[in-house]
mmCIF file of C-alpha atoms in Angstrom:
data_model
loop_
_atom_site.group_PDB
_atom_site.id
_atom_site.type_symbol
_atom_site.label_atom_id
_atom_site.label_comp_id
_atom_site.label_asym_id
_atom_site.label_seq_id
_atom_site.Cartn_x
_atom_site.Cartn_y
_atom_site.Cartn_z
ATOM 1 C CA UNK A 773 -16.848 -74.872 39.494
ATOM 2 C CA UNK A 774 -13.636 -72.995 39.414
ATOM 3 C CA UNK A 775 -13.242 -69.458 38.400
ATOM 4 C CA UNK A 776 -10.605 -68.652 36.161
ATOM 5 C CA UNK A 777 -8.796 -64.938 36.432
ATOM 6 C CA UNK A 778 -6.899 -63.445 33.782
ATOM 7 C CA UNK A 779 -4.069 -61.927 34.247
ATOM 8 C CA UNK A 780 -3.344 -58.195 34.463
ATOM 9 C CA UNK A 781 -0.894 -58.851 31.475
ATOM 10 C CA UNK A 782 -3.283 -59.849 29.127
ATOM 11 C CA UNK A 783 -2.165 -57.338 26.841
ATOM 12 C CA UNK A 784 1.579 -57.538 26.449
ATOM 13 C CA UNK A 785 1.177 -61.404 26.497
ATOM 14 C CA UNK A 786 -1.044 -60.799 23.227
ATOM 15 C CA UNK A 787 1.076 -58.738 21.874
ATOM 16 C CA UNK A 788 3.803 -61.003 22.641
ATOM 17 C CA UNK A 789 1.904 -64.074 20.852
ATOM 18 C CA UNK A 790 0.559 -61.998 17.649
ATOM 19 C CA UNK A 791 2.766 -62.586 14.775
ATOM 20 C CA UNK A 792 5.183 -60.340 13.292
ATOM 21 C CA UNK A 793 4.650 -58.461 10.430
ATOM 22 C CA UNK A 794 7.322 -58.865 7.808
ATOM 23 C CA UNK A 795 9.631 -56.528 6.682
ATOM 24 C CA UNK A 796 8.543 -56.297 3.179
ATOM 25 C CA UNK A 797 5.090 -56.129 4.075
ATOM 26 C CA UNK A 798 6.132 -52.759 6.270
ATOM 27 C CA UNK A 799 8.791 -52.001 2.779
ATOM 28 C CA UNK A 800 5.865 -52.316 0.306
ATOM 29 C CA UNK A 801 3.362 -50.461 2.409
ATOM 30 C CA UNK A 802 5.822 -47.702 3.134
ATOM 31 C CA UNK A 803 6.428 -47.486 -0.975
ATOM 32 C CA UNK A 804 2.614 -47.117 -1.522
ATOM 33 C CA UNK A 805 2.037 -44.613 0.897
ATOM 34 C CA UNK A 806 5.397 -42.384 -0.043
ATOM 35 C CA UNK A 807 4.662 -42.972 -3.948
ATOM 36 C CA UNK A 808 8.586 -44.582 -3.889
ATOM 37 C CA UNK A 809 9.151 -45.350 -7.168
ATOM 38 C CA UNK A 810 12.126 -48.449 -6.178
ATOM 39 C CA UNK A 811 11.233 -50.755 -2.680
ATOM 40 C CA UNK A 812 15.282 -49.859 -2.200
ATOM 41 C CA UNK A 813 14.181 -46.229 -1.959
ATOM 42 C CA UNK A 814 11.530 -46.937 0.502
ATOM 43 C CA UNK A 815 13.797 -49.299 2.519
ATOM 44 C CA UNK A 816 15.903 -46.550 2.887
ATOM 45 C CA UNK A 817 13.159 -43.816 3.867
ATOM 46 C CA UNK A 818 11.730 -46.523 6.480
ATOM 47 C CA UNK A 819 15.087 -47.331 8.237
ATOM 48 C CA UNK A 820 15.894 -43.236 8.307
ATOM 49 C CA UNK A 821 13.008 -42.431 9.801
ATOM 50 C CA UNK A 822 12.801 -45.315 12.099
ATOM 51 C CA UNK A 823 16.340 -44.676 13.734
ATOM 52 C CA UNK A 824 14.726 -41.049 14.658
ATOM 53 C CA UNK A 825 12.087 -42.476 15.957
ATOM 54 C CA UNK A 826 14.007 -44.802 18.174
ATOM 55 C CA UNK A 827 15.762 -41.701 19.472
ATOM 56 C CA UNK A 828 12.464 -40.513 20.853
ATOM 57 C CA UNK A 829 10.371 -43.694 22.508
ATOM 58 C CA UNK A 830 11.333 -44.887 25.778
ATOM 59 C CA UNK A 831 9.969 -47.620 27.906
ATOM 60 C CA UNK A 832 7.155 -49.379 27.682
ATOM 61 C CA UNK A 833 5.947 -48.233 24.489
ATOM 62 C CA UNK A 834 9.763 -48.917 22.979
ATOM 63 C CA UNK A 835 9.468 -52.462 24.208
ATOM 64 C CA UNK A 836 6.071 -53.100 22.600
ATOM 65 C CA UNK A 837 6.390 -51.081 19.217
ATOM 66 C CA UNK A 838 9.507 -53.052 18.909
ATOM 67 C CA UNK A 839 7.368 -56.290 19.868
ATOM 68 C CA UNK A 840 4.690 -55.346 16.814
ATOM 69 C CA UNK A 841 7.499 -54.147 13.896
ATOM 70 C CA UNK A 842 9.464 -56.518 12.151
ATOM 71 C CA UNK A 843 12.387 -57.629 13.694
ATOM 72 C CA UNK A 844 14.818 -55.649 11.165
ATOM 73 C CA UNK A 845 12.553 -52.637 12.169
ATOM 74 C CA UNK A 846 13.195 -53.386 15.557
ATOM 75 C CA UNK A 847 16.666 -53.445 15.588
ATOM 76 C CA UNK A 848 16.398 -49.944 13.951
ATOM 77 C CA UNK A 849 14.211 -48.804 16.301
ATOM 78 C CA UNK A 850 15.995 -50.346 19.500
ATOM 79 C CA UNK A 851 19.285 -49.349 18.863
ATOM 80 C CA UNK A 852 18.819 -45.754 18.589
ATOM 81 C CA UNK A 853 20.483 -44.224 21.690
ATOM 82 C CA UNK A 854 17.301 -42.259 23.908
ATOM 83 C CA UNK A 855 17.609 -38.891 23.228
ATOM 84 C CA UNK A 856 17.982 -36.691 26.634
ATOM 85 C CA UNK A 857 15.571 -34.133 26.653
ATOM 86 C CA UNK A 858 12.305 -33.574 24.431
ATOM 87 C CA UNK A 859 12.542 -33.561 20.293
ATOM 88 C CA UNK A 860 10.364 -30.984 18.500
ATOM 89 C CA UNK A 861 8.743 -31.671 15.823
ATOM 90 C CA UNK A 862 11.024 -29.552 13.667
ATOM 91 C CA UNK A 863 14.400 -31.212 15.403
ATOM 92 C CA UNK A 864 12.632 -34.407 14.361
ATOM 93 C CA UNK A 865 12.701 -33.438 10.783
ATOM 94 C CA UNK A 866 15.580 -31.668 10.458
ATOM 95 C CA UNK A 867 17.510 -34.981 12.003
ATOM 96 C CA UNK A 868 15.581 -36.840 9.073
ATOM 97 C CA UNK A 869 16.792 -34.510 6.102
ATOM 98 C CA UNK A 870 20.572 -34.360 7.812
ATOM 99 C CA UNK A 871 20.549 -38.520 7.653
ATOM 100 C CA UNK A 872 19.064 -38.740 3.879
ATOM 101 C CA UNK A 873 21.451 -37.286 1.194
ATOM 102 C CA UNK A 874 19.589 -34.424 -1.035
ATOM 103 C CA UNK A 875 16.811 -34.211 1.592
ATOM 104 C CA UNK A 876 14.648 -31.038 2.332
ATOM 105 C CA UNK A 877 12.559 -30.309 5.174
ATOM 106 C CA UNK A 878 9.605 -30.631 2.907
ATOM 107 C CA UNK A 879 10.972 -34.124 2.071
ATOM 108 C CA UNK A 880 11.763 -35.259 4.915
ATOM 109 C CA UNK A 881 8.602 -34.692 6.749
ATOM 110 C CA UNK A 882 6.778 -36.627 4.057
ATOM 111 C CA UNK A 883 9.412 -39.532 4.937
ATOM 112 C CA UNK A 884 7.858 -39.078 8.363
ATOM 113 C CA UNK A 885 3.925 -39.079 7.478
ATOM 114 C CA UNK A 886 4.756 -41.970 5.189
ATOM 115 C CA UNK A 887 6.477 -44.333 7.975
ATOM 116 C CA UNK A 888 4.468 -43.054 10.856
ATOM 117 C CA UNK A 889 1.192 -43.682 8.640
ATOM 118 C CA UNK A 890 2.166 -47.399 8.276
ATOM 119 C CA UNK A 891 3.468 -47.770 11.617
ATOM 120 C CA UNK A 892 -0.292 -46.953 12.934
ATOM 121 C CA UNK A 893 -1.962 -49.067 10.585
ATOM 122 C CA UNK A 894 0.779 -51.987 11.583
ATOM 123 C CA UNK A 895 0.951 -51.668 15.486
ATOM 124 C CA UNK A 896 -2.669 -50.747 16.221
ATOM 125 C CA UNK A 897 -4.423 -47.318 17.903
ATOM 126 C CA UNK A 898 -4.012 -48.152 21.306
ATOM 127 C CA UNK A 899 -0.166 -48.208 20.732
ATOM 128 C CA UNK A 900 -0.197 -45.241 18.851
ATOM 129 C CA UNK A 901 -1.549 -43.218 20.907
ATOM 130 C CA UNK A 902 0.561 -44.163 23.660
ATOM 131 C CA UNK A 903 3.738 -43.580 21.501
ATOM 132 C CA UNK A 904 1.529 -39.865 20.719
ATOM 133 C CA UNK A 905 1.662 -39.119 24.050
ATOM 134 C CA UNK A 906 5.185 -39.498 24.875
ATOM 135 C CA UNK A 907 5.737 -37.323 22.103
ATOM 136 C CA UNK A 908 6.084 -33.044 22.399
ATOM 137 C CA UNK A 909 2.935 -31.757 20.266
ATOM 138 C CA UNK A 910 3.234 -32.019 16.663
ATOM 139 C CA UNK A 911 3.998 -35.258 16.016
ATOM 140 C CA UNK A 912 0.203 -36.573 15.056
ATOM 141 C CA UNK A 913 -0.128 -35.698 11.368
ATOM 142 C CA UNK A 914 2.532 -37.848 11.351
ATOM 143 C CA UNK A 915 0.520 -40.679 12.367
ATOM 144 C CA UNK A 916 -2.313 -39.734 10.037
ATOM 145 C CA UNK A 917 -3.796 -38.279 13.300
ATOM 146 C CA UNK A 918 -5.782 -34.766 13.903
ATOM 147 C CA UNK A 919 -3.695 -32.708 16.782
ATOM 148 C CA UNK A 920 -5.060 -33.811 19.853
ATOM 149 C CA UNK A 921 -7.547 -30.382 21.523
ATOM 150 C CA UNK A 922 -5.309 -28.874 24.521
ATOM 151 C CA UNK A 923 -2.427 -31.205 23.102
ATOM 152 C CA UNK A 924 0.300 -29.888 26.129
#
């Protein structure tokens, strides 16, 4: 009888062979969740507050949340330039109102809790989380998430 082993890369192999989402899938579920009245204006909300995002995840978990968005999502997210130091949660916003013409800070964060809230639902927990804890505190209402206890 021979034993089969599986490999330690189970999981980014799976993620690898899971199908991508589609864009309007991620456009449509973004315009429900924001109450966008056009899909234009919730293309346009996504994309903003993707490219800040992609200014804050680095390695692993920028290689696999790119893996499980849609690949216009993941250009958005991969070409971001990493940003050099830790982004507060209020730097995170106030980059998201200076990129969307009219914004507020009020608006802007509910651009974030409307993307973010889809991107959990899209990529899964476990890669949520992971993102979450690259992240400064703050940044888990965002996700739809309670502030982790202790969060650093």
């Amino acid at each position: 009888m021979t034993t089969t082993t599986v490999p330690a890369t189970t999981r980014q192999a799976h993620a690898r062979s899971a199908p991508r989402p589609r864009w309007s899938r991620l456009i449509e579920d973004v315009r429900r969740s924001g109450r966008y009245p056009t899909t234009e204006q919730a293309e346009r909300v996504t994309r903003t507050v993707l490219s800040a995002l992609g200014a804050l995840v680095i390695g692993e978990e920028r290689v696999e949340l790119a893996r499980a968005l849609p690949e216009a999502a993941a250009r958005v997210i991969a070409s971001q330039i990493p940003a050099t130091r830790p982004v507060t949660v209020a730097e995170f916003v106030d980059s998201i109102a200076a990129r969307s013409e009219g914004a507020t800070p009020a608006t802007a964060r509910w651009d974030a809790g409307s993307v973010l809230g889809v991107l959990t639902n899209l990529v899964g927990e476990d890669l949520s989380d992971r993102v979450l804890r690259e992240l400064p505190p703050g940044y888990a209402p965002f996700f739809g998430r309670p502030e982790p206890a202790g969060a650093r």
